[in-house]
């Protein structure tokens, strides 16, 4: 019998737990019958809630046996697997700080993160052990383990020797649970420090706002190194004691196959675009589903509308970021704060500020805008992070005098209270839900031999929403070849950051002040991949 169908989760029942460790709250969400299926994978594996309990205990005991300093960072760059998810939970359980890294990152990127975060433990795939362990040990890590997506690796070998009984480490609300690196508009990435309270408060708000319930089944198709897959999706399912259908990688056909067994799906807009391209997507297939969530990047109104026409379901769009977890959401059920509009999911908007989140839109003078006026989005709440790792000045710059975090997003409220994001003040490209900072790509381009300067801009793309285009200016008398420039970048940067088009040009357009006019470049290349918007 599947207990998630028959029992109310402990979190929903309000069972109390000791201490402020986020793991305790997630564990309290497990159903009473621990033998029920918690995770079913696309490889045909099944894990019970007891498996999650025991494996996280063993892994937490392994971490504790390593005699790590308080607040030690556990950096993890591994392919998605249930064991990798357990490693995250075990890190919480043992009271250390989880540092997930995108599997696409290459050595220059990993080198920076490891130097900056100084993790005590690094876990990587066996294939990358050589170069990653070198970086790790050079930067003071005490332990490097391997973990692969076929349930092998030294991490599991060592954990298998540990006891499956473990007392959850006591942690205060403000103690760090995770550091998520997020690129900067200038300079290098910054580590956003998230506490147990940041993550738990947001997870509890979403549990309620999205009406998670016994019997929910989540299709988990997102990577687990970013907020969306690691926190929003995973915490939601665990708090509700909901079974997860665990896909190692997003594939539209595989998701469609599993839709009839599921009730909740979360994705970035690219995932919806790809599923809409499948003729098999029909209302019959989505009959059991109750909630489709989209976020991390803007969803086009035409995708929102097409989804409703094809499936009969209205996508719930929400907005968040690494520094704040979730900020706004369209309603799942009636939101009493918004009267007649309180149950409407309005396409093109990201909905209402979540309960407990103060969100304001301000003009350049810091005055709060009225409905319809566009300004900078600023936020406050228990979900807002504790600052950037070892960057107190940068942290201070990003907060207003009255304690609001400056998101770098530009938006407006409408008269009914819905928030719309209309742009970004930060120079950022969001491609398939991943953030790409032009400044970072330009700094790599500018280091290449023969390059005088460069500019990277985002242009519309039918699949990824937005992709980068690089314009490169050679030094006097140098012949540059766009294809070999791209090859050089590929050897140094994560693949999703590589501009999808590279042009060698004589000069960059500049204004009277000498500033590069990126808007001119955006206009010039905007129809390169798609003229649909
Ligand atoms: C892959 N590629 C991308 C890309 N993903 N290019 C640009 N943008 C992307 N996002 C390129 C690769 O470089 C490669 O190119 C080719 O596509 C195939 O790679 P792949 O790995 O096989 O791609 P695929 O599996 O199709 O991945 C696409 C995707 C993936 C959309 C499934 O990008 C994805 O899972 N995105 C979700 C990201 C996410 O979870 N974001 C949440 C951030 S949290 P080549 O040339 O090398 O062959 C956040 C806060 C919030 O933002 O609010 O949630
Ligand atoms: P990250 O730093 O990876 O967490 O990305 C956060 C950024 O993604 C936000 O600051 C927004 O610019 C963007 N974002 C997240 N959700 C949405 C959304 N629903 N619509 C538009 N932009 C979004």
Coordinates of C-alpha atoms and ligand atoms in Angstrom, one line a residue:
X1 CA 0.0 0.0 0.0
X2 CA 1.3 3.4 -0.8
X3 CA 1.1 5.3 2.5
X4 CA 1.4 8.7 0.8
X5 CA -2.1 8.0 -0.5
X6 CA -3.5 7.3 2.9
X7 CA -1.7 9.3 5.5
X8 CA -1.4 13.0 6.1
X9 CA 2.2 14.1 6.3
X10 CA 3.7 15.0 9.7
X11 CA 4.6 18.5 8.3
X12 CA 1.0 19.0 7.3
X13 CA -0.1 17.8 10.7
X14 CA 2.2 20.4 12.3
X15 CA 4.3 17.8 14.1
X16 CA 7.0 19.7 16.0
X17 CA 10.7 18.9 15.9
X18 CA 13.7 19.8 17.9
X19 CA 16.2 22.5 16.9
X20 CA 16.1 24.5 13.7
X21 CA 17.8 22.0 11.4
X22 CA 15.9 22.1 8.1
X23 CA 16.5 18.3 7.9
X24 CA 14.2 17.7 10.9
X25 CA 11.4 19.5 9.2
X26 CA 11.8 17.6 5.9
X27 CA 12.1 14.4 7.9
X28 CA 8.9 15.2 9.7
X29 CA 7.2 15.3 6.3
X30 CA 7.9 11.6 5.6
X31 CA 4.8 9.5 5.8
X32 CA 4.3 7.2 8.8
X33 CA 4.7 4.1 6.7
X34 CA 8.4 4.3 5.9
X35 CA 8.2 1.3 3.6
X36 CA 6.2 3.2 1.0
X37 CA 7.9 4.3 -2.2
X38 CA 9.5 7.7 -1.9
X39 CA 11.4 7.8 -5.2
X40 CA 11.0 5.9 -8.4
X41 CA 13.6 6.5 -11.1
X42 CA 13.6 6.5 -14.9
X43 CA 16.1 3.6 -14.5
X44 CA 13.5 1.5 -12.9
X45 CA 14.9 1.8 -9.3
X46 CA 12.6 2.3 -6.3
X47 CA 13.6 3.9 -2.9
X48 CA 11.5 3.8 0.2
X49 CA 11.2 6.5 2.8
X50 CA 13.2 4.1 5.0
X51 CA 16.0 4.0 2.4
X52 CA 16.1 7.8 2.5
X53 CA 16.2 7.8 6.3
X54 CA 18.9 5.1 6.5
X55 CA 21.1 6.3 3.7
X56 CA 21.1 9.9 4.9
X57 CA 22.0 8.7 8.4
X58 CA 24.9 6.6 7.1
X59 CA 26.2 9.5 5.0
X60 CA 25.8 12.0 7.9
X61 CA 27.8 9.6 10.1
X62 CA 30.5 9.5 7.4
X63 CA 30.6 13.3 7.4
X64 CA 30.8 13.4 11.1
X65 CA 33.6 10.8 11.2
X66 CA 35.8 13.1 9.1
X67 CA 36.2 15.5 12.0
X68 CA 35.4 18.6 10.0
X69 CA 35.4 22.1 11.4
X70 CA 32.1 23.7 12.3
X71 CA 30.5 25.3 9.2
X72 CA 32.6 23.1 6.8
X73 CA 31.5 23.4 3.2
X74 CA 30.8 20.2 1.2
X75 CA 31.3 21.0 -2.5
X76 CA 29.6 18.6 -4.8
X77 CA 29.8 18.4 -8.6
X78 CA 28.2 15.1 -9.6
X79 CA 25.6 13.9 -12.1
X80 CA 22.0 13.9 -10.9
X81 CA 21.1 10.7 -8.9
X82 CA 19.1 9.8 -5.9
X83 CA 22.3 9.2 -4.0
X84 CA 23.4 12.8 -4.9
X85 CA 20.1 14.0 -3.4
X86 CA 20.8 11.9 -0.3
X87 CA 24.2 13.6 0.0
X88 CA 22.5 17.0 0.1
X89 CA 20.1 15.8 2.8
X90 CA 23.0 14.2 4.8
X91 CA 24.9 17.4 4.7
X92 CA 21.9 19.2 6.3
X93 CA 21.5 16.3 8.7
X94 CA 25.1 16.5 9.9
X95 CA 24.9 20.3 10.1
X96 CA 27.4 21.2 7.4
X97 CA 27.0 23.6 4.4
X98 CA 26.1 22.2 1.0
X99 CA 27.7 23.7 -2.0
X100 CA 26.3 22.4 -5.3
X101 CA 28.1 23.0 -8.6
X102 CA 26.7 22.8 -12.1
X103 CA 28.1 19.7 -13.8
X104 CA 28.9 21.8 -16.9
X105 CA 31.5 23.8 -15.0
X106 CA 35.1 23.3 -16.3
X107 CA 38.4 23.6 -14.5
X108 CA 38.7 27.4 -14.4
X109 CA 35.2 27.7 -13.0
X110 CA 35.7 24.9 -10.4
X111 CA 39.1 26.4 -9.4
X112 CA 37.5 29.7 -8.6
X113 CA 34.7 28.2 -6.5
X114 CA 37.0 25.9 -4.6
X115 CA 39.5 28.7 -3.9
X116 CA 36.7 31.0 -2.8
X117 CA 34.6 28.6 -0.7
X118 CA 37.5 26.5 0.7
X119 CA 35.4 23.4 1.1
X120 CA 36.7 20.7 3.5
X121 CA 35.1 17.9 1.4
X122 CA 34.8 17.8 -2.4
X123 CA 32.7 15.1 -4.1
X124 CA 33.0 14.6 -7.9
X125 CA 32.5 12.0 -10.6
X126 CA 35.2 9.4 -10.9
X127 CA 36.0 10.7 -14.4
X128 CA 36.9 14.1 -13.0
X129 CA 38.7 12.9 -10.0
X130 CA 42.2 13.6 -11.4
X131 CA 41.8 17.3 -12.0
X132 CA 39.3 18.1 -9.4
X133 CA 41.2 16.5 -6.6
X134 CA 44.3 18.5 -7.6
X135 CA 42.3 21.7 -7.4
X136 CA 40.7 20.6 -4.1
X137 CA 43.9 19.5 -2.3
X138 CA 45.8 22.6 -3.6
X139 CA 43.1 24.7 -1.9
X140 CA 43.1 22.9 1.4
X141 CA 40.3 20.4 1.1
X142 CA 40.9 17.4 3.4
X143 CA 38.8 14.8 1.5
X144 CA 37.9 14.2 -2.1
X145 CA 35.3 11.4 -2.8
X146 CA 33.8 10.1 -6.0
X147 CA 30.1 9.6 -6.6
X148 CA 28.6 8.4 -10.0
X149 CA 25.1 8.2 -11.2
X150 CA 25.3 4.3 -11.3
X151 CA 25.5 4.0 -7.5
X152 CA 29.3 3.6 -7.5
X153 CA 32.1 5.7 -6.0
X154 CA 34.2 6.0 -2.9
X155 CA 31.5 8.1 -1.2
X156 CA 29.1 5.2 -1.2
X157 CA 31.7 2.7 -0.3
X158 CA 32.7 4.6 2.8
X159 CA 29.1 5.4 3.8
X160 CA 28.2 1.7 3.5
X161 CA 30.5 1.1 6.5
X162 CA 28.7 3.6 8.7
X163 CA 25.9 3.1 11.1
X164 CA 22.3 3.8 9.9
X165 CA 21.5 5.4 13.3
X166 CA 22.1 9.1 13.5
X167 CA 21.0 11.9 15.7
X168 CA 20.3 15.0 13.6
X169 CA 22.8 17.8 14.4
X170 CA 21.3 20.7 16.3
X171 CA 21.4 23.9 14.3
X172 CA 20.2 27.4 14.9
X173 CA 17.8 29.1 12.5
X174 CA 20.6 31.4 11.2
X175 CA 23.2 28.7 10.7
X176 CA 24.2 28.2 7.1
X177 CA 22.6 25.3 5.2
X178 CA 23.9 26.0 1.7
X179 CA 26.0 28.3 -0.5
X180 CA 24.8 28.8 -4.1
X181 CA 27.2 30.6 -6.4
X182 CA 25.6 33.1 -8.7
X183 CA 27.5 35.1 -11.2
X184 CA 28.1 38.8 -10.9
X185 CA 27.5 41.5 -13.4
X186 CA 31.0 42.6 -12.8
X187 CA 33.8 40.4 -11.6
X188 CA 33.5 36.8 -10.4
X189 CA 30.7 34.8 -9.0
X190 CA 29.3 35.4 -5.5
X191 CA 28.3 32.7 -3.1
X192 CA 24.8 33.4 -1.8
X193 CA 24.6 32.1 1.8
X194 CA 21.3 30.5 2.7
X195 CA 20.4 29.6 6.3
X196 CA 18.2 26.8 7.6
X197 CA 15.6 29.4 8.3
X198 CA 15.7 30.9 4.8
X199 CA 15.1 27.5 3.2
X200 CA 12.6 26.2 5.7
X201 CA 10.4 29.3 5.8
X202 CA 10.2 29.4 2.0
X203 CA 9.5 25.7 1.8
X204 CA 6.7 26.0 4.4
X205 CA 5.1 28.9 2.6
X206 CA 5.1 27.0 -0.7
X207 CA 3.8 23.9 0.9
X208 CA 0.7 25.9 1.9
X209 CA 0.5 28.2 -1.1
X210 CA 0.7 25.4 -3.7
X211 CA -1.5 23.2 -1.7
X212 CA 0.8 20.2 -1.5
X213 CA -1.2 17.3 -0.2
X214 CA -1.1 13.6 0.6
X215 CA -1.2 11.7 -2.7
X216 CA 0.8 14.2 -4.7
X217 CA 3.4 12.7 -7.0
X218 CA 6.1 15.0 -8.4
X219 CA 7.9 14.5 -11.6
X220 CA 11.4 15.7 -10.7
X221 CA 13.1 16.6 -14.1
X222 CA 15.4 19.5 -13.1
X223 CA 19.0 19.5 -12.2
X224 CA 19.7 19.5 -8.5
X225 CA 22.5 22.1 -8.4
X226 CA 20.2 25.2 -8.5
X227 CA 17.3 26.6 -6.4
X228 CA 14.5 25.3 -8.6
X229 CA 15.4 21.6 -8.6
X230 CA 17.2 21.4 -5.3
X231 CA 15.0 23.5 -3.0
X232 CA 11.7 24.3 -4.6
X233 CA 10.9 20.9 -6.1
X234 CA 12.7 18.6 -3.6
X235 CA 11.7 20.4 -0.4
X236 CA 8.1 20.6 -1.7
X237 CA 7.9 16.8 -2.2
X238 CA 9.7 15.9 1.0
X239 CA 7.6 18.2 3.2
X240 CA 4.4 16.8 1.8
X241 CA 5.7 13.2 2.0
X242 CA 5.0 13.0 -1.7
X243 CA 6.5 10.4 -4.0
X244 CA 8.9 11.6 -6.7
X245 CA 9.4 10.3 -10.2
X246 CA 13.0 11.0 -10.6
X247 CA 14.4 11.7 -14.1
X248 CA 18.2 11.9 -14.4
X249 CA 17.8 14.4 -17.2
X250 CA 14.9 16.2 -18.8
X251 CA 13.6 14.5 -21.8
X252 CA 10.2 15.6 -23.2
X253 CA 9.0 12.1 -24.2
X254 CA 10.0 10.6 -20.9
X255 CA 8.1 13.2 -18.9
X256 CA 5.0 12.6 -21.1
X257 CA 5.2 8.9 -20.4
X258 CA 5.1 9.6 -16.6
X259 CA 2.4 12.3 -16.6
X260 CA -0.5 9.9 -16.1
X261 CA 1.1 8.8 -12.8
X262 CA 1.9 12.3 -11.5
X263 CA 0.1 15.3 -10.0
X264 CA 2.8 18.0 -10.0
X265 CA 5.5 19.1 -12.5
X266 CA 8.0 21.9 -12.3
X267 CA 10.1 23.3 -15.1
X268 CA 11.8 26.2 -16.8
X269 CA 9.9 27.5 -19.9
X270 CA 12.2 25.6 -22.3
X271 CA 10.8 22.4 -20.8
X272 CA 7.2 23.4 -21.6
X273 CA 8.3 24.5 -25.1
X274 CA 9.8 21.1 -25.8
X275 CA 6.8 19.2 -24.4
X276 CA 4.5 21.3 -26.6
X277 CA 6.4 20.1 -29.6
X278 CA 5.4 16.5 -28.8
X279 CA 2.2 15.5 -30.6
X280 CA 1.5 13.0 -27.8
X281 CA 0.7 15.8 -25.3
X282 CA -3.1 15.7 -24.8
X283 CA -5.6 16.4 -22.1
X284 CA -6.0 12.7 -21.5
X285 CA -2.3 12.4 -20.6
X286 CA -2.5 15.2 -18.0
X287 CA -5.8 14.1 -16.5
X288 CA -4.4 13.3 -13.1
X289 CA -2.1 16.4 -12.9
X290 CA -3.2 19.2 -10.6
X291 CA -0.2 21.6 -10.9
X292 CA 2.2 22.7 -13.6
X293 CA 4.8 25.3 -12.2
X294 CA 7.1 27.4 -14.4
X295 CA 9.9 29.7 -13.4
X296 CA 13.6 30.7 -13.5
X297 CA 13.1 32.5 -16.8
X298 CA 10.2 34.5 -18.4
X299 CA 7.5 32.4 -20.0
X300 CA 6.1 33.7 -23.2
X301 CA 2.4 34.3 -23.2
X302 CA 2.1 32.2 -26.3
X303 CA 3.6 29.2 -24.4
X304 CA 1.2 29.8 -21.5
X305 CA -1.8 30.0 -23.8
X306 CA -0.7 27.0 -26.0
X307 CA -0.3 24.9 -22.8
X308 CA -3.8 25.7 -21.7
X309 CA -5.3 24.9 -25.1
X310 CA -3.4 21.6 -25.5
X311 CA -3.9 20.3 -21.9
X312 CA -6.7 22.2 -20.3
X313 CA -4.2 23.2 -17.5
X314 CA -3.2 26.7 -16.6
X315 CA 0.5 26.9 -15.8
X316 CA 1.3 28.6 -12.5
X317 CA 4.3 31.0 -13.0
X318 CA 6.4 32.0 -10.1
X319 CA 9.5 34.2 -9.6
X320 CA 12.6 33.7 -7.5
X321 CA 16.3 33.8 -7.3
X322 CA 19.3 32.1 -5.7
X323 CA 19.5 34.8 -3.0
X324 CA 15.9 34.7 -2.0
X325 CA 14.4 31.4 -3.1
X326 CA 10.8 32.1 -4.1
X327 CA 9.4 35.6 -4.0
X328 CA 6.1 35.7 -5.9
X329 CA 3.6 33.2 -7.3
X330 CA 0.4 33.0 -9.1
X331 CA -2.2 31.4 -6.9
X332 CA -2.8 27.7 -6.7
X333 CA -6.1 28.1 -4.9
X334 CA -7.9 31.2 -3.6
X335 CA -5.6 33.8 -2.1
X336 CA -7.9 35.8 0.2
X337 CA -5.6 38.9 0.0
X338 CA -6.6 39.5 -3.6
X339 CA -10.4 39.2 -3.6
X340 CA -11.9 38.4 -7.0
X341 CA -8.5 38.0 -8.6
X342 CA -7.2 35.8 -5.8
X343 CA -7.6 32.6 -7.7
X344 CA -6.6 33.8 -11.2
X345 CA -3.3 32.7 -12.8
X346 CA -2.5 35.6 -15.1
X347 CA -0.3 34.8 -18.0
X348 CA 2.7 37.1 -18.5
X349 CA 2.8 37.8 -14.8
X350 CA 4.6 36.1 -11.9
X351 CA 1.6 36.5 -9.6
X352 CA 1.5 38.0 -6.1
X353 CA 4.2 38.4 -3.4
X354 CA 4.2 35.2 -1.4
X355 CA 2.9 35.4 2.2
X356 CA 5.7 36.8 4.4
X357 CA 7.6 38.4 1.4
X358 CA 7.6 42.2 1.2
X359 CA 8.1 43.2 -2.4
X360 CA 8.2 46.8 -3.6
X361 CA 8.9 48.5 -6.9
X362 CA 10.9 51.7 -6.6
X363 CA 12.0 54.4 -8.9
X364 CA 15.6 55.8 -9.2
X365 CA 14.9 58.1 -6.2
X366 CA 13.8 55.2 -4.0
X367 CA 10.2 56.3 -4.1
X368 CA 7.7 53.4 -4.3
X369 CA 6.0 53.3 -7.7
X370 CA 2.2 53.2 -8.1
X371 CA 0.4 50.4 -10.0
X372 CA 1.6 50.4 -13.6
X373 CA 4.8 52.3 -13.0
X374 CA 8.0 50.4 -13.8
X375 CA 10.9 50.3 -11.3
X376 CA 13.4 48.2 -9.5
X377 CA 12.2 45.2 -7.6
X378 CA 13.3 45.1 -3.9
X379 CA 12.4 42.4 -1.4
X380 CA 12.5 41.6 2.3
X381 CA 11.5 38.6 4.3
X382 CA 12.7 35.5 6.2
X383 CA 13.5 33.9 2.8
X384 CA 16.1 36.5 1.9
X385 CA 19.7 35.3 2.2
X386 CA 22.3 36.1 4.8
X387 CA 24.8 37.8 2.4
X388 CA 27.5 36.9 -0.1
X389 CA 30.2 34.6 1.2
X390 CA 33.2 36.6 2.4
X391 CA 32.0 39.7 0.5
X392 CA 30.6 42.1 3.1
X393 CA 31.0 45.2 0.9
X394 CA 29.2 43.5 -2.0
X395 CA 26.5 42.4 0.4
X396 CA 26.1 45.9 1.8
X397 CA 25.8 47.4 -1.7
X398 CA 23.0 45.0 -2.6
X399 CA 20.7 46.1 0.3
X400 CA 18.9 49.4 0.8
X401 CA 19.3 51.3 4.1
X402 CA 16.0 49.9 5.3
X403 CA 17.0 46.3 4.7
X404 CA 15.5 45.5 1.3
X405 CA 17.5 43.3 -1.1
X406 CA 17.9 44.8 -4.6
X407 CA 17.0 42.0 -7.0
X408 CA 18.3 43.6 -10.1
X409 CA 15.0 42.8 -11.8
X410 CA 12.8 45.5 -13.2
X411 CA 9.0 45.2 -12.9
X412 CA 5.7 46.6 -12.0
X413 CA 2.5 45.8 -10.0
X414 CA -0.8 46.0 -11.9
X415 CA -4.0 47.4 -10.4
X416 CA -5.0 43.9 -9.2
X417 CA -1.8 43.2 -7.4
X418 CA -0.1 41.0 -10.0
X419 CA 3.7 41.5 -10.5
X420 CA 5.1 41.5 -14.0
X421 CA 8.9 41.4 -14.7
X422 CA 9.6 43.6 -17.6
X423 CA 13.4 43.4 -17.7
X424 CA 16.6 43.4 -15.7
X425 CA 19.0 46.2 -14.6
X426 CA 21.7 43.5 -14.3
X427 CA 23.4 42.6 -17.6
X428 CA 22.3 39.0 -17.6
X429 CA 21.2 36.5 -20.2
X430 CA 18.8 33.7 -19.0
X431 CA 19.3 30.8 -21.4
X432 CA 17.1 27.7 -20.8
X433 CA 16.9 28.7 -17.2
X434 CA 20.6 29.1 -16.7
X435 CA 22.2 32.5 -16.0
X436 CA 24.9 33.7 -18.3
X437 CA 26.7 36.9 -17.4
X438 CA 28.1 38.7 -20.5
X439 CA 30.8 40.3 -18.4
X440 CA 32.2 36.8 -17.6
X441 CA 32.2 35.7 -21.2
X442 CA 33.7 39.0 -22.4
X443 CA 36.6 38.7 -19.9
X444 CA 37.5 35.3 -21.3
X445 CA 37.2 36.6 -24.9
X446 CA 39.3 39.6 -24.1
X447 CA 42.1 37.3 -22.9
X448 CA 42.3 35.5 -26.2
X449 CA 45.3 36.3 -28.3
X450 CA 44.6 38.9 -31.0
X451 CA 41.3 40.1 -29.3
X452 CA 41.1 43.9 -28.7
X453 CA 37.7 43.9 -27.1
X454 CA 34.3 42.1 -27.2
X455 CA 30.6 42.4 -26.3
X456 CA 28.1 39.7 -25.6
X457 CA 24.4 40.3 -25.8
X458 CA 21.3 38.1 -25.4
X459 CA 18.9 37.6 -28.3
X460 CA 15.6 35.7 -28.5
X461 CA 15.7 31.9 -29.2
X462 CA 12.8 29.6 -29.8
X463 CA 14.1 26.8 -27.5
X464 CA 16.2 28.5 -24.8
X465 CA 14.2 31.7 -24.7
X466 CA 17.4 33.7 -25.0
X467 CA 21.0 32.9 -26.1
X468 CA 24.2 34.8 -26.2
X469 CA 25.8 36.4 -29.4
X470 CA 29.4 37.5 -29.2
X471 CA 30.9 40.3 -31.2
X472 CA 34.7 40.3 -31.2
X473 CA 37.0 43.0 -32.3
X474 CA 40.5 42.0 -33.4
X475 CA 43.7 43.9 -32.6
X476 CA 45.1 46.0 -35.4
X477 CA 46.4 43.8 -38.2
X478 CA 45.2 40.5 -36.7
X479 CA 42.9 38.1 -38.6
X480 CA 40.5 36.3 -36.3
X481 CA 38.4 33.3 -37.0
X482 CA 35.0 33.1 -35.2
X483 CA 34.9 29.3 -35.2
X484 CA 38.3 29.0 -33.5
X485 CA 37.3 31.7 -30.9
X486 CA 34.3 29.5 -30.0
X487 CA 36.5 26.4 -29.8
X488 CA 38.8 28.3 -27.4
X489 CA 35.9 29.3 -25.2
X490 CA 34.5 25.8 -25.2
X491 CA 37.7 24.5 -23.6
X492 CA 37.4 27.0 -20.7
X493 CA 33.7 27.6 -20.0
X494 CA 30.6 25.6 -19.2
X495 CA 28.9 24.6 -22.4
X496 CA 25.6 26.5 -21.8
X497 CA 27.7 29.8 -21.5
X498 CA 29.1 29.4 -25.0
X499 CA 27.6 32.1 -27.3
X500 CA 25.4 30.4 -30.0
X501 CA 26.8 32.8 -32.6
X502 CA 30.1 34.7 -32.8
X503 CA 30.9 37.6 -35.2
X504 CA 34.2 39.2 -35.9
X505 CA 33.6 42.9 -36.5
X506 CA 35.7 46.1 -37.1
X507 CA 34.3 48.0 -34.1
X508 CA 31.6 48.1 -31.4
X509 CA 28.9 50.7 -31.5
X510 CA 29.5 53.4 -28.8
X511 CA 27.5 56.3 -27.5
X512 CA 28.9 59.8 -27.0
X513 CA 30.3 58.8 -23.6
X514 CA 32.2 55.9 -25.3
X515 CA 30.0 53.3 -23.7
X516 CA 29.2 50.2 -25.8
X517 CA 25.6 50.3 -27.0
X518 CA 24.5 46.8 -26.3
X519 CA 20.9 47.8 -27.3
X520 CA 22.2 48.5 -30.8
X521 CA 23.8 45.0 -31.0
X522 CA 20.7 43.4 -29.6
X523 CA 18.6 45.1 -32.3
X524 CA 21.1 44.1 -35.0
X525 CA 21.0 40.4 -34.1
X526 CA 17.6 40.0 -32.6
X527 CA 16.2 38.0 -35.6
X528 CA 19.2 35.7 -35.9
X529 CA 17.5 32.7 -34.4
X530 CA 13.9 33.7 -34.2
X531 CA 11.6 36.4 -35.3
X532 CA 8.7 35.2 -33.2
X533 CA 8.7 37.9 -30.6
Ligands
LIG1 C1 22.1 22.9 -22.8 N1 22.6 23.7 -23.7 C2 22.3 25.0 -23.5 C3 21.5 24.9 -22.3 N2 21.4 23.7 -21.9 N3 22.6 26.1 -24.1 C4 22.1 27.2 -23.6 N4 21.3 27.3 -22.5 C5 21.0 26.1 -21.9 N5 20.3 26.2 -20.7 C6 23.4 23.3 -24.9 C7 24.7 22.6 -24.5 O1 25.7 23.5 -24.4 C8 24.9 21.7 -25.7 O2 25.5 22.4 -26.7 C9 23.5 21.3 -26.1 O3 22.6 22.3 -25.6 C10 23.0 20.0 -25.6 O4 23.3 19.9 -24.2 P1 22.4 19.0 -23.2 O5 23.0 19.1 -21.8 O6 22.1 17.7 -23.8 O7 21.1 19.9 -23.2 P2 19.7 19.5 -22.7 O8 19.7 18.3 -21.9 O9 18.8 19.6 -23.9 O10 19.4 20.7 -21.7 C11 18.5 21.7 -21.9 C12 17.7 21.9 -20.6 C13 18.8 22.3 -19.5 C14 16.8 23.1 -20.8 C15 17.0 20.7 -20.2 O11 19.5 23.5 -19.8 C16 18.1 22.5 -18.1 O12 17.9 21.5 -17.4 N6 17.8 23.7 -17.8 C17 17.2 24.0 -16.5 C18 18.1 24.9 -15.7 C19 17.5 25.2 -14.3 O13 17.2 24.2 -13.5 N7 17.5 26.4 -13.9 C20 17.0 26.8 -12.6 C21 17.9 27.9 -12.0 S1 17.3 28.4 -10.4 P3 26.8 21.8 -27.5 O14 27.0 22.9 -28.5 O15 27.8 21.7 -26.4 O16 26.3 20.6 -28.1 C22 16.7 30.0 -10.7 C23 15.9 30.6 -9.7 C24 14.5 30.4 -9.9 O17 16.9 30.5 -11.8 O18 13.7 31.3 -9.9 O19 14.2 29.2 -10.1
LIG2 P1 19.4 32.8 -10.4 O1 20.3 33.9 -10.0 O2 19.9 31.7 -11.2 O3 18.7 32.4 -9.2 O4 18.3 33.6 -11.3 C1 17.4 34.5 -10.8 C2 16.8 35.3 -11.8 O5 16.0 34.6 -12.7 C3 15.9 36.4 -11.3 O6 16.6 37.5 -10.8 C4 15.1 36.7 -12.5 O7 15.8 37.6 -13.3 C5 15.0 35.4 -13.2 N1 13.7 34.8 -13.0 C6 13.3 33.8 -12.2 N2 12.0 33.5 -12.3 C7 11.5 34.2 -13.3 C8 10.3 34.4 -14.0 N3 9.2 33.6 -13.6 N4 10.2 35.3 -14.9 C9 11.2 36.1 -15.3 N5 12.4 36.0 -14.7 C10 12.6 35.1 -13.8

